[in-house]
Short mmCIF file of C-alpha atoms in Angstrom, two decimals:
data_model
loop_
_atom_site.label_atom_id
_atom_site.label_comp_id
_atom_site.label_asym_id
_atom_site.label_seq_id
_atom_site.Cartn_x
_atom_site.Cartn_y
_atom_site.Cartn_z
CA MET A 1 115.06 107.16 100.28
CA THR A 2 111.85 107.21 102.29
CA ILE A 3 109.64 110.18 101.51
CA HIS A 4 107.03 111.14 104.11
CA THR A 5 103.93 113.10 103.11
CA ALA A 6 104.09 115.12 106.34
CA ASP A 7 107.60 116.32 105.42
CA ILE A 8 106.46 117.16 101.89
CA CYS A 9 103.63 119.24 103.35
CA ASP A 10 106.10 121.06 105.60
CA ASP A 11 108.63 121.71 102.82
CA HIS A 12 106.37 122.25 99.80
CA PHE A 13 102.95 123.32 101.06
CA ASP A 14 102.52 125.83 98.22
CA LYS A 15 103.22 123.15 95.57
CA ILE A 16 100.89 120.35 96.67
CA LYS A 17 97.22 119.43 96.95
CA VAL A 18 96.07 117.06 99.70
CA ALA A 19 93.42 114.46 98.84
CA ASP A 20 90.52 113.99 101.24
CA SER A 21 91.06 111.10 103.66
CA ILE A 22 88.41 108.76 102.22
CA PHE A 23 90.56 105.71 101.47
CA SER A 24 91.65 102.51 103.16
CA GLN A 25 95.11 101.09 102.52
CA TYR A 26 95.82 97.62 101.17
CA GLY A 27 98.97 95.71 100.31
CA LYS A 28 102.31 95.45 102.07
CA LYS A 29 103.77 98.62 100.60
CA LYS A 30 102.68 101.49 102.84
CA ALA A 31 104.34 104.37 100.97
CA PHE A 32 104.82 105.07 97.28
CA HIS A 33 105.28 107.87 94.80
CA GLY A 34 105.52 108.36 91.06
CA PRO A 35 104.05 109.94 87.96
CA ILE A 36 100.29 109.62 87.54
CA TYR A 37 98.52 107.65 84.81
CA THR A 38 94.72 107.58 84.87
CA VAL A 39 91.73 105.59 83.74
CA LYS A 40 88.08 106.51 84.21
CA VAL A 41 85.67 103.57 84.31
CA PHE A 42 82.44 102.49 86.00
CA GLU A 43 82.19 98.94 87.36
CA ASP A 44 84.25 97.76 84.33
CA ASN A 45 87.94 96.91 84.68
CA VAL A 46 89.04 96.15 81.10
CA LEU A 47 90.89 99.50 80.82
CA VAL A 48 92.31 99.03 84.32
CA LYS A 49 93.98 95.79 83.23
CA LYS A 50 95.19 97.38 80.00
CA ALA A 51 96.77 100.25 81.95
CA LEU A 52 98.46 97.86 84.39
CA GLU A 53 99.97 96.03 81.43
CA THR A 54 101.19 99.12 79.57
CA ILE A 55 102.05 102.10 81.80
CA PRO A 56 105.75 102.62 82.62
CA GLU A 57 107.51 101.00 85.55
CA GLY A 58 107.46 103.25 88.63
CA SER A 59 104.12 104.85 87.72
CA VAL A 60 101.07 105.29 89.93
CA LEU A 61 97.81 104.13 88.38
CA VAL A 62 94.88 106.33 89.44
CA VAL A 63 91.50 104.73 88.73
CA ASP A 64 88.38 106.89 88.82
CA GLY A 65 85.74 104.24 89.35
CA GLY A 66 83.00 106.79 90.01
CA GLY A 67 83.06 105.92 93.70
CA SER A 68 81.04 102.75 93.09
CA ARG A 69 81.07 100.25 95.93
CA LYS A 70 78.89 97.74 94.03
CA ARG A 71 81.71 95.87 92.23
CA ALA A 72 85.45 95.47 92.67
CA LEU A 73 87.70 97.00 90.00
CA MET A 74 90.78 95.04 91.05
CA GLY A 75 91.67 91.77 92.73
CA ASP A 76 94.80 89.76 93.39
CA ASN A 77 95.30 88.80 89.72
CA LEU A 78 95.48 92.43 88.59
CA VAL A 79 97.60 93.43 91.58
CA ASP A 80 100.00 90.66 90.59
CA ILE A 81 100.43 92.36 87.20
CA ALA A 82 101.27 95.63 88.97
CA VAL A 83 103.81 93.89 91.21
CA LYS A 84 105.51 92.08 88.32
CA ARG A 85 105.66 95.28 86.25
CA LYS A 86 107.11 97.21 89.22
CA LEU A 87 104.46 99.91 89.35
CA ALA A 88 104.83 102.31 92.28
CA GLY A 89 101.25 102.05 93.55
CA ILE A 90 97.54 102.31 92.82
CA VAL A 91 94.74 104.65 93.91
CA ILE A 92 91.17 103.47 93.23
CA TYR A 93 88.05 105.57 93.66
CA GLY A 94 86.18 102.30 93.97
CA CYS A 95 86.67 98.87 95.53
CA ILE A 96 89.07 95.96 95.44
CA ARG A 97 88.50 92.29 96.22
CA ASP A 98 90.72 89.42 97.41
CA SER A 99 91.89 91.79 100.15
CA SER A 100 93.51 89.08 102.31
CA GLN A 101 95.67 88.01 99.35
CA VAL A 102 96.33 91.62 98.27
CA ASN A 103 97.49 92.48 101.80
CA GLU A 104 100.27 89.90 101.40
CA MET A 105 101.50 91.41 98.11
CA GLU A 106 104.32 93.94 97.59
CA MET A 107 102.08 96.74 96.33
CA GLY A 108 100.56 99.86 97.84
CA ILE A 109 96.88 100.45 97.15
CA PHE A 110 94.43 103.07 98.34
CA ALA A 111 90.77 102.15 97.69
CA LEU A 112 87.37 103.05 99.11
CA GLY A 113 86.83 99.53 100.42
CA THR A 114 86.19 95.96 99.37
CA ASN A 115 83.47 94.07 97.53
CA PRO A 116 83.67 90.40 96.48
CA LEU A 117 81.68 90.94 93.26
CA LYS A 118 83.90 91.11 90.15
CA SER A 119 83.62 93.89 87.60
CA ILE A 120 81.90 93.73 84.26
CA LYS A 121 83.99 93.39 81.08
CA GLN A 122 82.78 95.79 78.39
CA GLY A 123 85.90 97.91 77.85
CA LYS A 124 84.08 101.20 78.40
CA GLY A 125 85.83 104.21 79.83
CA GLN A 126 88.57 106.73 79.17
CA GLU A 127 92.34 106.62 79.47
CA ASN A 128 94.93 109.17 80.55
CA ILE A 129 92.56 112.08 81.17
CA PRO A 130 92.34 114.39 84.21
CA VAL A 131 90.05 112.87 86.85
CA GLN A 132 88.62 114.49 89.96
CA PHE A 133 87.70 112.88 93.28
CA ALA A 134 88.68 113.16 96.95
CA GLY A 135 88.72 116.94 96.56
CA VAL A 136 91.63 117.04 94.10
CA SER A 137 92.36 116.69 90.40
CA PHE A 138 94.66 113.89 89.30
CA GLU A 139 96.39 115.09 86.13
CA PRO A 140 98.31 112.59 83.99
CA GLY A 141 102.01 113.35 84.32
CA SER A 142 101.67 115.05 87.71
CA TYR A 143 103.24 113.33 90.72
CA LEU A 144 101.53 111.48 93.53
CA TYR A 145 103.04 110.87 96.95
CA ALA A 146 101.24 108.54 99.37
CA ASP A 147 101.81 106.97 102.78
CA GLU A 148 99.88 106.17 105.94
CA ASP A 149 99.15 109.88 106.44
CA GLY A 150 97.49 110.40 103.07
CA ILE A 151 97.82 111.27 99.40
CA LEU A 152 99.47 114.38 97.92
CA ILE A 153 99.48 115.63 94.35
CA SER A 154 102.12 117.91 92.83
CA GLU A 155 102.36 119.23 89.28
CA ASN A 156 106.09 118.46 89.34
CA GLN A 157 108.33 115.85 90.91
CA LEU A 158 109.49 117.16 94.30
CA TYR A 159 112.04 114.44 95.18
#
């Protein structure tokens, strides 16, 4: 079943929050939805990799990277983990790299942009906490719906 964010807005306007349109889309998968899991990091992707390896299948990983455009938090190797583990999609308040390879992969990703510089590896950050960016709060366990028209957040699963 294909779920369109425009239809969700029409049917459930009082139950959703709409994220600001600040992202670019990457990967072959243009629409995705699922329960939210979060990490909050800054130019360090150790917890991002850990989350990709451990969160449940069908989940959406939301990465609050502080909006940094100085280093990439994810490249094709980490996206490959998400594909193999059948995650629904990824939202990154930060950058990715290896975009030409990522665009050929069966994953949906929203990110601020690209940067070829890899992240640092210190393991600093927080896991599964509420994070705020793009004008909305991403609460672990809430649901995210995303497609070419944007990103929606709902406290409960709508479909």
